[in-house]
Each structure stands twice: as C-alpha cells, then as structure tokens.
XYZ file of C-alpha atoms in Angstrom:
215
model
C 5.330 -13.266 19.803
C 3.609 -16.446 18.998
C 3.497 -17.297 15.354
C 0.903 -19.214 13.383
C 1.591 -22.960 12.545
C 1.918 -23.259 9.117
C -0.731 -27.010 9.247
C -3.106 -24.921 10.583
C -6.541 -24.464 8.431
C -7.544 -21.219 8.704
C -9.124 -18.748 6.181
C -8.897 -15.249 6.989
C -11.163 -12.632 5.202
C -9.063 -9.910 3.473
C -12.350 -8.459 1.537
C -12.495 -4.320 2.146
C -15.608 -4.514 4.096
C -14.974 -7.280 6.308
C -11.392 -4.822 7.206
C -13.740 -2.146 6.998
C -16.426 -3.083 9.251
C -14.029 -4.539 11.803
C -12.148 -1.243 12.523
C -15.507 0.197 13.104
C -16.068 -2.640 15.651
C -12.887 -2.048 17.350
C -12.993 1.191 18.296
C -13.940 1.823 21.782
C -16.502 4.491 21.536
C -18.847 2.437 19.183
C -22.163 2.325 20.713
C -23.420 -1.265 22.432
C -26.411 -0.717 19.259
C -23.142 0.177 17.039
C -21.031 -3.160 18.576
C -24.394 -5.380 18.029
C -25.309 -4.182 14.468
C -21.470 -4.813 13.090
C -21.283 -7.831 14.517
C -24.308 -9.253 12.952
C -23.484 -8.097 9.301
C -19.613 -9.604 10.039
C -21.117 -12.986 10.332
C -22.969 -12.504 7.617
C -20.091 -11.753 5.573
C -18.041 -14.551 7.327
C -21.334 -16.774 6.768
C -20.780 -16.715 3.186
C -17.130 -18.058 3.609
C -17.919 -20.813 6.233
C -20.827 -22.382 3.491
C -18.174 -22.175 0.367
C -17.923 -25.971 0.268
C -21.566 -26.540 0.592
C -22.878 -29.566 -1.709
C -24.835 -28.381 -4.465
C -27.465 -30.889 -6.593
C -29.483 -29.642 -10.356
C -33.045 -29.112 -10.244
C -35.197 -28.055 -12.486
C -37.570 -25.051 -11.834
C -39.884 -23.020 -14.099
C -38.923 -18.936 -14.588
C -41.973 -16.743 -15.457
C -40.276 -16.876 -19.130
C -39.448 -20.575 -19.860
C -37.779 -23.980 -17.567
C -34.231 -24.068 -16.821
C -31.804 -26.099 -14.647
C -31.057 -23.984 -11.386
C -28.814 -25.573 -8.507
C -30.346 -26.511 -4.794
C -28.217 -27.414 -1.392
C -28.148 -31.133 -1.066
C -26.855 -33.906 1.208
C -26.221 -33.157 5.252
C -27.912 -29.750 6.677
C -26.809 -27.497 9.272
C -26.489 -26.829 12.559
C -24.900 -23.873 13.877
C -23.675 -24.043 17.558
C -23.020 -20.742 19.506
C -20.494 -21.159 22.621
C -22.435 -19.074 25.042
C -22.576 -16.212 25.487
C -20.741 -13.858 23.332
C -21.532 -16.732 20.543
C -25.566 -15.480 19.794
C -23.836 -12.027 18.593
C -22.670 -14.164 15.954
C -25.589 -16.608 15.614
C -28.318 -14.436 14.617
C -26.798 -12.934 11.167
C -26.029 -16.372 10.375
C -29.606 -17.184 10.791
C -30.747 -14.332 8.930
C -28.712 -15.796 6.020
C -29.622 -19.780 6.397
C -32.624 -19.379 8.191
C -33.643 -23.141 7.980
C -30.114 -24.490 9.945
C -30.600 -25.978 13.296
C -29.273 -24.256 16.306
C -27.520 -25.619 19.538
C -25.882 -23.825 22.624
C -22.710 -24.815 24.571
C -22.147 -22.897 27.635
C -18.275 -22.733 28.772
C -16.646 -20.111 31.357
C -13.153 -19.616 31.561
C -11.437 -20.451 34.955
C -9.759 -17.423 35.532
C -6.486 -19.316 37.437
C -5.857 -21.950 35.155
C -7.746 -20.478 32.068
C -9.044 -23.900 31.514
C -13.384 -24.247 29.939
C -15.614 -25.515 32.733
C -18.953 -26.476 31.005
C -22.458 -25.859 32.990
C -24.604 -25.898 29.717
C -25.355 -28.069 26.498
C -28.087 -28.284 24.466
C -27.783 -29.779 20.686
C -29.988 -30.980 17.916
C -31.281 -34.887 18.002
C -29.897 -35.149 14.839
C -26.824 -33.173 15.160
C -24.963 -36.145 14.171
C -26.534 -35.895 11.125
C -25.607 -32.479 10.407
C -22.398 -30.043 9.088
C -21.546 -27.876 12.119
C -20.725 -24.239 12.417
C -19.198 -23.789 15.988
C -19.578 -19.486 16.207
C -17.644 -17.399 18.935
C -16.312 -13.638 18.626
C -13.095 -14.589 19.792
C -10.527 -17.520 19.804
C -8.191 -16.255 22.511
C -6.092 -19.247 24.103
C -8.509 -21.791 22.152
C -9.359 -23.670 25.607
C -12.999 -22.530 25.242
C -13.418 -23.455 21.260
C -11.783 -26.823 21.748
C -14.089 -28.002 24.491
C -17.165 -26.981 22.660
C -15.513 -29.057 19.778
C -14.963 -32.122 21.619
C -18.571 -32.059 23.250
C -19.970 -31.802 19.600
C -17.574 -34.721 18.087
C -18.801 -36.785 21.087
C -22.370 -36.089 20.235
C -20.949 -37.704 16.616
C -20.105 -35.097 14.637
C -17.167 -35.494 12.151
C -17.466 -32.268 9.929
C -16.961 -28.991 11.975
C -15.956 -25.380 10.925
C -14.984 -22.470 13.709
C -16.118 -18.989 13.052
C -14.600 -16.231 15.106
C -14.054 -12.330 14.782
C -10.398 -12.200 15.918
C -7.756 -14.883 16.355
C -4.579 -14.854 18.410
C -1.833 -17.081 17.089
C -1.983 -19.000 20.832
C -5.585 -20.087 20.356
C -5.001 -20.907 16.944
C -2.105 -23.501 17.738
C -3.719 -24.976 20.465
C -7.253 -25.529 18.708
C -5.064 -26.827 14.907
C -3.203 -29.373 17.827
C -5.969 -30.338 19.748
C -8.533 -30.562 16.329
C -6.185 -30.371 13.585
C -9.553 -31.391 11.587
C -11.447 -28.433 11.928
C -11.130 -24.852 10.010
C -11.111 -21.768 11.378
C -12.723 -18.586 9.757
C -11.967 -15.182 11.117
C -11.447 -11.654 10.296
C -8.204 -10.981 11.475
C -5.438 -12.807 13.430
C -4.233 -10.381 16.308
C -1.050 -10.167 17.678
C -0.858 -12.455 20.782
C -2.561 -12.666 24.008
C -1.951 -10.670 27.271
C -1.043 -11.694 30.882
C -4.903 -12.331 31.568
C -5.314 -14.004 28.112
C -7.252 -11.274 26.472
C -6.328 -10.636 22.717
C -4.441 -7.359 21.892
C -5.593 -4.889 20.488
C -8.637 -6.906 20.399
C -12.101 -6.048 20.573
C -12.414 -5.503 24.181
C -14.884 -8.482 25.761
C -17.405 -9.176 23.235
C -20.065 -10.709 25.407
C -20.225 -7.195 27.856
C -19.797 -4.963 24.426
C -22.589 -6.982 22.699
C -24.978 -6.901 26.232
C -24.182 -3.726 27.812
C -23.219 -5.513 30.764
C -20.330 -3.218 31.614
C-alpha cells in the first residue's frame, strides 16, 4: 500500500457532513441528480477550506443602527480552473459561493497505456497571472492529470495555486507534493491506493460519467 509523504501539504476535511455527504456520494445506487447535487454542496463545503487564507482589509460600512468597522477581501482575486471534464461538477458550487472569481478550463485525457495527461484544451483568464488559483477535479488518482494542469497554469505565471479534489490516493498525492511540492491539496478523504487501471479504490466510481449520465 502506498503511504502518504509526510512533506506533503494536504488538508483533509474531517467535519461530520463533509464524511456524511461523501458516503452518500459513494454509494452506487445514488441517482446521476443524487451524484450532481452532493457534489455541488461538497465543494461548497471544501470551498470554505480552500479560501481560509484569504487576505482580509477594514472598511467601514453603515448598519441600519449606527457605523462600524466590518472586514472586505483584499489584494489578488480569484480564478478557479476546472480540469475538464469531471472538474465543472466541482466548479459550479464554488461559484455559487464566490460568484465574482474568474473561471478557466484545462482539458487533459488520460492515455490509457502509459497513463500519462495529453492536453487538447486551454482556456485561462488574461489576467490569470494576476490572480490566486483554485485548480478543482473530483479525483487525484495517479496525479499525472492535476500536475499538468498545474504546470500549464504556472507557465501562464501563476505562483499561488491550491488543488481541490473529492478523493485522494496516496500515489497521486506523492507524485503531485514531488512534482509541485508548492501547491496544497484539499480533499475529503484519502483512499486506499489505486488499482491495476489506476482507478481509486473504493472510490467514487468515474466522476465525469456519474456526474453526466454518460454510462
């Protein structure tokens, strides 16, 4: 069984409703409504963890009862980035909670021999350079996927980058702390290893055909 490295930065959510919520997105007779609606209140919930370290400035506002000093985001804004296609599952209850964030799209497949990311889509912000990005994907299975998308948004000048995933296995977790030792992850739960086809077990099944209905 492959083990965690100990330098790797990774936050996983413990809180009863993340655990809670998760089961009921395991289990293979939840609906592709069911899979869809869980997913989108996880990243909510994992939302909340990802923007912890967000930069906070003092402002003054007026109450209907009298002035006070209240607290605003300030400095660099966001962009999330969903590896497609599994990723928008993730994206849109992200968006429901930081509506104002920029959004880009990195398409990747997984060559099924060598289990290597072939890339045949990007599409990111002008001013994603500028920006704090949230990379977002259901799963981080051998990592080969998440530390593509990671490189193609460093080249595009990003420097501070945070992964988001539903499940972890330990593999894809070592190879994306070695490859981007830089970046946290946030997930849900770190399975127990990959398969002979590189699928996590026990998983969540494949996210993108449980989130689509495409099988």
């Amino acid at each position: 069984m492959s083990t965690v490295p100990s330098s790797a930065q990774i936050v996983v959510l413990d809180h009863p409703l993340v655990q809670h919520k998760l089961t009921r997105l395991r289990q293979a007779q939840t609906s592709t409504a069911g899979f869809r609606r869980l997913t989108r209140e996880l990243s909510l919930l994992m939302c909340y963890e990802a923007t912890r370290d967000l930069a906070l400035e003092p402002v003054r506002i007026e109450t209907p009862l009298e002035a006070m000093e209240g607290c605003l985001l300030s400095g660099k804004k966001l962009c999330f980035v969903s590896i497609l296609r599994a990723g928008n599952g993730i994206l849109d209850g992200m968006l429901d909670l930081v509506p104002s964030a920029r959004v880009g799209h990195i398409g990747l497949f997984r060559d099924h021999d060598t289990l290597e990311a072939i890339e045949y889509y990007k599409k990111l912000p002008d001013d994603v350079a500028e920006r704090d990005c949230i990379l977002v994907d259901p799963m981080l299975a051998t990592g080969h996927s998440a530390a593509a998308a990671i490189a193609r948004v460093k080249d595009a000048g990003v420097r501070n980058i945070i992964f988001v995933c539903l499940i972890a296995a330990p593999e894809g977790i070592r190879h994306l702390s070695e490859t981007h030792p830089d970046v946290k992850i946030v997930t849900c739960a770190v399975d127990r290893g990959l398969d002979d086809n590189g699928y996590i077990r026990p998983g969540i099944g494949d996210a993108g055909d449980r989130l689509f209905g495409t099988k």
